[in-house]
Short mmCIF file of N, CA and C in Angstrom, two decimals:
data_model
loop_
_atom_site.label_atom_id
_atom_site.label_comp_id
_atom_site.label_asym_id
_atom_site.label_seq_id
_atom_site.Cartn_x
_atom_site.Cartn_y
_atom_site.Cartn_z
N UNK A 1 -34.76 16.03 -21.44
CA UNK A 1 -33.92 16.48 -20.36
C UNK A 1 -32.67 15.60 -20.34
N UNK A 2 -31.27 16.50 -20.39
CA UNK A 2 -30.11 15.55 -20.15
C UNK A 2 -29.86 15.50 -18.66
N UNK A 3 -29.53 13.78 -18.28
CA UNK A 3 -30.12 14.00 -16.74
C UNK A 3 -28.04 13.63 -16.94
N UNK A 4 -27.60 13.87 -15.71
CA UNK A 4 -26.05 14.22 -15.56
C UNK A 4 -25.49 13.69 -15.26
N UNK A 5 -24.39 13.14 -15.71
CA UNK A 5 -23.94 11.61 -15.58
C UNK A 5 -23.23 11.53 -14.18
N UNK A 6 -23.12 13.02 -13.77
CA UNK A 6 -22.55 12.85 -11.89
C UNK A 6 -23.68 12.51 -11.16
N UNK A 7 -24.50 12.21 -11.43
CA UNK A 7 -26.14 11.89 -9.95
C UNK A 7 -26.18 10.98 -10.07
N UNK A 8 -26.32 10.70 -8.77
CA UNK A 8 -26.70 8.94 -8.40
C UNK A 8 -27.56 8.63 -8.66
N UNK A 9 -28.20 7.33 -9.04
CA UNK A 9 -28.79 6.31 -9.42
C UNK A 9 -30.35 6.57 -8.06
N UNK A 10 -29.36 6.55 -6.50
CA UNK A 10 -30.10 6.59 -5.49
C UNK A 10 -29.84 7.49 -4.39
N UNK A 11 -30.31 7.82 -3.74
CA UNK A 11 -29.90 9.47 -3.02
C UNK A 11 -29.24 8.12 -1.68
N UNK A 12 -29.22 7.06 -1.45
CA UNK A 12 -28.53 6.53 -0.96
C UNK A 12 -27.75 5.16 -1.00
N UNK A 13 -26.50 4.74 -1.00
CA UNK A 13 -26.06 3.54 -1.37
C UNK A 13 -25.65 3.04 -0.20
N UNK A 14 -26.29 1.42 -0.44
CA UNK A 14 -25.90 0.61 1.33
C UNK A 14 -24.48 -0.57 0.70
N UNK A 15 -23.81 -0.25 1.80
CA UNK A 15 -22.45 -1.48 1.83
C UNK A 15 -23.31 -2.66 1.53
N UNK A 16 -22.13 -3.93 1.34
CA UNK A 16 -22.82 -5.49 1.48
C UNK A 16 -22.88 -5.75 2.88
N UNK A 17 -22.55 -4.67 3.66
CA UNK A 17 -22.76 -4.94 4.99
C UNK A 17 -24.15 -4.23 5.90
N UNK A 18 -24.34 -4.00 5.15
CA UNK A 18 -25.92 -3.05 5.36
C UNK A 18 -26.01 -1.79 5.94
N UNK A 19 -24.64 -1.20 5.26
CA UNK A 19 -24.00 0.34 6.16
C UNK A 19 -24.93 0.78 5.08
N UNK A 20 -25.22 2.44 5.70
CA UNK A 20 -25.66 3.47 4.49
C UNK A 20 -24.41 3.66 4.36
N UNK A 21 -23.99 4.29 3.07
CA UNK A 21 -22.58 5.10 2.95
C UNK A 21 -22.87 6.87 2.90
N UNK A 22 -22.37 7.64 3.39
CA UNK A 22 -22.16 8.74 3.25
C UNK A 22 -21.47 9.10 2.07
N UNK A 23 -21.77 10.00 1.08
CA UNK A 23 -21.31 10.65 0.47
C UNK A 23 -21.78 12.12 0.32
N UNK A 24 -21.46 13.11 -0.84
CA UNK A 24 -21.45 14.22 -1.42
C UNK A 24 -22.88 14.65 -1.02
N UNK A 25 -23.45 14.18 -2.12
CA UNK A 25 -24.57 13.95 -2.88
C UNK A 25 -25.44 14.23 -1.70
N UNK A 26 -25.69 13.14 -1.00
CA UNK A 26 -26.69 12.51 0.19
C UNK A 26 -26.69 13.63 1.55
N UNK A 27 -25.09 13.73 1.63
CA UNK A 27 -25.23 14.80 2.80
C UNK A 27 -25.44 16.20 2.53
N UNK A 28 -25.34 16.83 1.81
CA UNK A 28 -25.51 17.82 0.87
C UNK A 28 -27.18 17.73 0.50
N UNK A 29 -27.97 16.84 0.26
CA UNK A 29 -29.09 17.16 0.34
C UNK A 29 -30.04 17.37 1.65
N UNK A 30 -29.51 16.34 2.92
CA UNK A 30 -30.12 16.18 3.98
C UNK A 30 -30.00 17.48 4.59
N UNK A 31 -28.45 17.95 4.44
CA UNK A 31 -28.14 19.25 5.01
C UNK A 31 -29.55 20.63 4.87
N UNK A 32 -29.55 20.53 3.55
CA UNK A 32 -30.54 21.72 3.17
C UNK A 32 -31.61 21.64 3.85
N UNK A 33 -32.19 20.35 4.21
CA UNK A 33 -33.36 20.17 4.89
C UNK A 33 -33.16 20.38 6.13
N UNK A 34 -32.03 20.26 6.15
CA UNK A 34 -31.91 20.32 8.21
C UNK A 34 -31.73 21.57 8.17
N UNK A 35 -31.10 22.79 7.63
CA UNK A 35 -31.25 24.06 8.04
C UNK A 35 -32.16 24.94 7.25
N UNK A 36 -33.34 24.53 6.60
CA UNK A 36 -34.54 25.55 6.80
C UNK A 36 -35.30 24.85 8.07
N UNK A 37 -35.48 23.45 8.17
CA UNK A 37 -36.67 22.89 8.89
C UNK A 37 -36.33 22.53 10.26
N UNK A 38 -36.07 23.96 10.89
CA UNK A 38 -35.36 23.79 12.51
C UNK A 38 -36.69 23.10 13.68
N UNK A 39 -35.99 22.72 14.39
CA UNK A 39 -37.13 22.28 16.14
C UNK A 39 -37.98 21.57 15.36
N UNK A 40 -37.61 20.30 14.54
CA UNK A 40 -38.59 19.81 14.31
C UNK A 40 -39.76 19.00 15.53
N UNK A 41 -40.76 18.95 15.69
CA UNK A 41 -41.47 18.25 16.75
C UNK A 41 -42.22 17.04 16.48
N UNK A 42 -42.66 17.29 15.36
CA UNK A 42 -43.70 15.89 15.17
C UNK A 42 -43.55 15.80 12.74
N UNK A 43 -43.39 14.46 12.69
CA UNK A 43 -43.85 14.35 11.46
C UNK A 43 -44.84 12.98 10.80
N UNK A 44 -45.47 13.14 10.29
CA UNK A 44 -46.69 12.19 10.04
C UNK A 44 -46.96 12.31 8.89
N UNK A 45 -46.33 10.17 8.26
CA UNK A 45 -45.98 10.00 6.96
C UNK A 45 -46.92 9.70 6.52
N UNK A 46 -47.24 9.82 5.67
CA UNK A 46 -49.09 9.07 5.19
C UNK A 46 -48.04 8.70 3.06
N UNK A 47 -49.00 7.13 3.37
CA UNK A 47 -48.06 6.58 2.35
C UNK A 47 -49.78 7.15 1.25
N UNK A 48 -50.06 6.28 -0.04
CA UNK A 48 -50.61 5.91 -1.01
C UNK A 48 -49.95 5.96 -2.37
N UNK A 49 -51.02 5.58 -3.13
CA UNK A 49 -51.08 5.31 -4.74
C UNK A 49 -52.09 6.52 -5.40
N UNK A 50 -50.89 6.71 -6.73
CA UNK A 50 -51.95 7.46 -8.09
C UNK A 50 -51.12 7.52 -8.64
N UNK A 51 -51.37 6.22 -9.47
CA UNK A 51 -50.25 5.93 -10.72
C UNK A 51 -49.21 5.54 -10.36
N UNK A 52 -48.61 5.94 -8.96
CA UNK A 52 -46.98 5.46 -8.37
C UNK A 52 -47.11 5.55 -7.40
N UNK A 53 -46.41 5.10 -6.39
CA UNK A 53 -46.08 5.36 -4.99
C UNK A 53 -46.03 6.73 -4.29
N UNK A 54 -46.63 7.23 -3.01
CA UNK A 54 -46.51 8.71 -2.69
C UNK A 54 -46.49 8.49 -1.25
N UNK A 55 -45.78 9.33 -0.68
CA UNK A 55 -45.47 9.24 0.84
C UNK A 55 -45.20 10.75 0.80
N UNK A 56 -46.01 10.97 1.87
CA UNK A 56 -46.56 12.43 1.95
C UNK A 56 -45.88 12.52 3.93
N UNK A 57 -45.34 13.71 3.58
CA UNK A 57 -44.63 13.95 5.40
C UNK A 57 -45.18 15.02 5.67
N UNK A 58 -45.76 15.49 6.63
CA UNK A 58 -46.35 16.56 7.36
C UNK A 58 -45.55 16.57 8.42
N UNK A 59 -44.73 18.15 8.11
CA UNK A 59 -43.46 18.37 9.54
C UNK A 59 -43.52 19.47 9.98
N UNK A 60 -44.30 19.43 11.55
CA UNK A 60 -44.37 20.41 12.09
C UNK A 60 -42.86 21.15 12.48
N UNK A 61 -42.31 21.96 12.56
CA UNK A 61 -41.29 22.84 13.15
C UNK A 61 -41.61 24.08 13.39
N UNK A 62 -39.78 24.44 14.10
CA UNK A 62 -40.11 25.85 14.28
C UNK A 62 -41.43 25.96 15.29
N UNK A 63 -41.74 25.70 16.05
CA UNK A 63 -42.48 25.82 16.88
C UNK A 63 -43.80 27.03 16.62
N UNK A 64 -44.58 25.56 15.78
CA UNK A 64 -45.99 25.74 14.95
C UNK A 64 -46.23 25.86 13.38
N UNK A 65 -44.80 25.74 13.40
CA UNK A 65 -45.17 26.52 11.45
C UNK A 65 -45.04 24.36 11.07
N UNK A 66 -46.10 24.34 10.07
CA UNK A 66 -46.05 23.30 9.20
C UNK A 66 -45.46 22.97 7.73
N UNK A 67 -45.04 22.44 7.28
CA UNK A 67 -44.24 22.12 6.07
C UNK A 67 -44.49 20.37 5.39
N UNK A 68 -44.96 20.84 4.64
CA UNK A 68 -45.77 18.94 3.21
C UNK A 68 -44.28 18.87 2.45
N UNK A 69 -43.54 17.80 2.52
CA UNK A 69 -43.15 16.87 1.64
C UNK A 69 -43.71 16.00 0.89
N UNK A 70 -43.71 15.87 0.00
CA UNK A 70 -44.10 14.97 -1.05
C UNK A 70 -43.42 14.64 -1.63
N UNK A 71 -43.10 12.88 -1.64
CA UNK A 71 -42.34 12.34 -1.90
C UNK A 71 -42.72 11.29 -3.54
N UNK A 72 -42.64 11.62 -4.43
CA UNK A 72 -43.05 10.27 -5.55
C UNK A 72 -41.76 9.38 -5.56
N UNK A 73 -42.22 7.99 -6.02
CA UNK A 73 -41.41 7.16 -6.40
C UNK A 73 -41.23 7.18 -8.10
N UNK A 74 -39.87 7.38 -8.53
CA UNK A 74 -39.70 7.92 -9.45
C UNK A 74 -38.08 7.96 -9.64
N UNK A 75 -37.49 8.59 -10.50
CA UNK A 75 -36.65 9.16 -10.68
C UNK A 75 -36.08 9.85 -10.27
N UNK A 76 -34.63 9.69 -9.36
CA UNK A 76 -33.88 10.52 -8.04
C UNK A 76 -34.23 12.40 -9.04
N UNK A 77 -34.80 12.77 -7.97
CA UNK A 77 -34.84 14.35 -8.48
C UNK A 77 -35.24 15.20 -6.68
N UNK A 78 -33.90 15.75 -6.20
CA UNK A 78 -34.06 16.28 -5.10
C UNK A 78 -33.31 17.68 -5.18
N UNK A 79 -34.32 18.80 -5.71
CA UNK A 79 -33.60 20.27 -5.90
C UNK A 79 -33.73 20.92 -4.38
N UNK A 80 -32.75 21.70 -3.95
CA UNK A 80 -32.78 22.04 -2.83
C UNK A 80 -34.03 23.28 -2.58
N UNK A 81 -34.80 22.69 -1.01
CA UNK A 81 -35.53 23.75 -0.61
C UNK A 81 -35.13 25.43 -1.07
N UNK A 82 -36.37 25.93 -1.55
CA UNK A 82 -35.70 27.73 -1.97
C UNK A 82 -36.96 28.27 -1.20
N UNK A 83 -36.66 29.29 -0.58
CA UNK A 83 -37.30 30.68 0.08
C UNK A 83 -38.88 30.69 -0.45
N UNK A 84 -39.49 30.49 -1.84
CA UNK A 84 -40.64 30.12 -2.22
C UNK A 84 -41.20 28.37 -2.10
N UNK A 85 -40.71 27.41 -1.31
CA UNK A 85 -41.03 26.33 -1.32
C UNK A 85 -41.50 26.89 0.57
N UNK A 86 -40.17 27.59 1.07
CA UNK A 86 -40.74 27.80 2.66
C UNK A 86 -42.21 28.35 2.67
N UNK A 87 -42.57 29.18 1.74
CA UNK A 87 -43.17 30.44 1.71
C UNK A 87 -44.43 29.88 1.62
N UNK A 88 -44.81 28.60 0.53
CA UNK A 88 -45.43 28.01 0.36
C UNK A 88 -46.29 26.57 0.99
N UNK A 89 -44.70 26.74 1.89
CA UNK A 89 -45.07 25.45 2.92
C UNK A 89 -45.23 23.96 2.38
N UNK A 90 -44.62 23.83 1.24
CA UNK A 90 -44.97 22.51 0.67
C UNK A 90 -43.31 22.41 -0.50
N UNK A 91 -42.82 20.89 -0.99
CA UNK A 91 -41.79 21.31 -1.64
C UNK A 91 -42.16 19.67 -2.20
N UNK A 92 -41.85 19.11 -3.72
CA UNK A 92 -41.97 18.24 -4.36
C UNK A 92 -40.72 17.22 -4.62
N UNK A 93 -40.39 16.08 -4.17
CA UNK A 93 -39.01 15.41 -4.59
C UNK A 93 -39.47 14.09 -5.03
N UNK A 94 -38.57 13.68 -5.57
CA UNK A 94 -38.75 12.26 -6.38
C UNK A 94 -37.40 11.45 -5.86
N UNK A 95 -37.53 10.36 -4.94
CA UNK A 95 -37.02 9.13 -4.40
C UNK A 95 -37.13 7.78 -5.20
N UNK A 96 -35.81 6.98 -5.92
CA UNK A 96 -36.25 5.92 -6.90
C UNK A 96 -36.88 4.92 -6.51
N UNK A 97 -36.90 4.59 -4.87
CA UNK A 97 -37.47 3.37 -4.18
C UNK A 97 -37.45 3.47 -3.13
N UNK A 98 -38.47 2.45 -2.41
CA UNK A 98 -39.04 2.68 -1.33
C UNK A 98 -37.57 2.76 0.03
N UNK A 99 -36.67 1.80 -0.46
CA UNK A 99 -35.31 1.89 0.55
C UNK A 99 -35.08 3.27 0.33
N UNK A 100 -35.07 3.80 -0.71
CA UNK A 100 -34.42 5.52 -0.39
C UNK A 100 -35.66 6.29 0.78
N UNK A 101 -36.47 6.21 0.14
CA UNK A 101 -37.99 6.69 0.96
C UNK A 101 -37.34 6.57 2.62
N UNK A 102 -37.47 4.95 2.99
CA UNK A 102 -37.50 4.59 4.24
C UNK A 102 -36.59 5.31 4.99
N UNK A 103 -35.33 5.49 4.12
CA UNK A 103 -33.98 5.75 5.27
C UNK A 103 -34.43 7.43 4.80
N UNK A 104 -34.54 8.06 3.95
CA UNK A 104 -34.89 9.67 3.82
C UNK A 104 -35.83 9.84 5.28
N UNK A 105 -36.74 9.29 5.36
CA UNK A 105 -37.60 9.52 6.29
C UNK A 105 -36.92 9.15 7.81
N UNK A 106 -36.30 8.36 8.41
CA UNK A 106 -36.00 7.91 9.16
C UNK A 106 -34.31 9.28 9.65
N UNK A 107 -34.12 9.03 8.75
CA UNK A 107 -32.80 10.00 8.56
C UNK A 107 -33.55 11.53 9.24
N UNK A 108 -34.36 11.66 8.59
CA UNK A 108 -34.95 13.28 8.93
C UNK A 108 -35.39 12.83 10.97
N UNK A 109 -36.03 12.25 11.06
CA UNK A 109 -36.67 11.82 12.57
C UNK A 109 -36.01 11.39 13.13
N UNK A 110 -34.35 10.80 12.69
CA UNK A 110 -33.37 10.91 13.67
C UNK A 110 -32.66 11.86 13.93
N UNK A 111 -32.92 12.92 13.15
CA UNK A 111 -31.90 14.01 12.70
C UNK A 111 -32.62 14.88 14.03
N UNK A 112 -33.94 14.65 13.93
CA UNK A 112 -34.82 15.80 14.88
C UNK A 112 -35.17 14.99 16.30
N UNK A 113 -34.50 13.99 16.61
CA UNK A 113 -34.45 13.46 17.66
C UNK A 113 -35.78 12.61 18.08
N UNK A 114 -36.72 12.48 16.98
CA UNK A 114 -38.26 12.14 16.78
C UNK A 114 -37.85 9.96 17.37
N UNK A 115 -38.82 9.92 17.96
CA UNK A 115 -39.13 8.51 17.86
C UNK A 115 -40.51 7.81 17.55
N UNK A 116 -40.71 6.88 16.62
CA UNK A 116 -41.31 6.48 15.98
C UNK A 116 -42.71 5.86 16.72
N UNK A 117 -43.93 6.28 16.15
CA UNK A 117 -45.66 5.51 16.77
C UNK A 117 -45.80 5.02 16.19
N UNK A 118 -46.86 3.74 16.23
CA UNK A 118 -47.63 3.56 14.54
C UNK A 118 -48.97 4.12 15.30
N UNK A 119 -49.82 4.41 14.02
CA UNK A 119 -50.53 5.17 14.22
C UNK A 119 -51.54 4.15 14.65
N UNK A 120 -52.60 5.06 15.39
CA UNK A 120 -53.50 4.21 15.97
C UNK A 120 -54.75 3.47 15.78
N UNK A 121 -54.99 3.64 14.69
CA UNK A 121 -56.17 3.52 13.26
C UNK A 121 -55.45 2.76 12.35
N UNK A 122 -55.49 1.01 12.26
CA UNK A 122 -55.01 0.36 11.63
C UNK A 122 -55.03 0.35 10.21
N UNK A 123 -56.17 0.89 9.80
CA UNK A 123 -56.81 1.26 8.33
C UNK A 123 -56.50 2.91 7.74
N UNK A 124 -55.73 3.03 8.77
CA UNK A 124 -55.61 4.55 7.86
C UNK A 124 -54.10 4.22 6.87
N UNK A 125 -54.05 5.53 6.03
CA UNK A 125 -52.52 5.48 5.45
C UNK A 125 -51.76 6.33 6.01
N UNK A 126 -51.97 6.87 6.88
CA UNK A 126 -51.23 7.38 7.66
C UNK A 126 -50.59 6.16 8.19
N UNK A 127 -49.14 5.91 8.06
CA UNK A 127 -48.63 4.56 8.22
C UNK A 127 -47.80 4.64 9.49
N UNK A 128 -46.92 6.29 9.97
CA UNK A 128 -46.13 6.44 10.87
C UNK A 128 -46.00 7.74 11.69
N UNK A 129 -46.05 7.91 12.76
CA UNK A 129 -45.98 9.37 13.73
C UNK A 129 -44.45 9.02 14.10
N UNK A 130 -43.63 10.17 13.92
CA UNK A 130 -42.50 10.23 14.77
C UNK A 130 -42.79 11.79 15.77
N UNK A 131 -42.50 11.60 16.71
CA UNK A 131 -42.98 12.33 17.93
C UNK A 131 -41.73 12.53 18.87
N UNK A 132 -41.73 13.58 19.69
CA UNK A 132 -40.62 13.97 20.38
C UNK A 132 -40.86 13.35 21.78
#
């Protein structure tokens, strides 16, 4: 696969001042997510391992319909949600590190006005509830 010498490295780049920066790329992907995955209400990140890092988001919207992100740590690869990923209720992306992970996730639960639990079962991997 020729991967394209216009894609970033990281779906987000921070100043030396610890700004995220906005660009193309970044808002242009968040966008897509923000207009299939309306009224979001609740999402619940559940981290683990198999073979690599996985952070799995369960996002309720739309008032009842559910939607699985799955996130690997890997190689930036974020194709935009299509009509068979809704359909399916589940959609696959690859984040290079856990800083992209953190602010992807955080970004979406600020986006939906969500504020953050930890969950209440110290031993689970379910690591975070953002809740309205």
């Amino acid at each position: 696969m020729i991967k394209n010498s216009n894609q970033p490295k990281h779906l987000f780049s921070i100043s030396s001042t610890d700004t995220i920066l906005q660009d193309n790329y970044n808002n242009d992907v968040m966008k897509n997510l923000y207009s299939h995955l309306t009224n979001i209400s609740k999402i619940s990140m559940t981290s683990y391992r198999a073979s690599r890092a996985i952070t799995e988001l369960i996002i309720h919207y739309n008032h009842g319909k559910i939607f699985m992100l799955t996130i690997l740590e890997g190689e930036l690869r974020t194709p935009p949600l299509s009509s068979d990923d809704i359909r399916l209720a589940h959609k696959e992306i690859s984040l290079p590190d856990a800083t992209d992970i953190i602010i992807f996730v955080t970004r979406l639960a600020h986006y939906a006005n969500l504020s953050p639990l930890l969950q209440a079962v110290p031993d689970s991997a379910e690591v975070l509830v953002f809740n309205s």
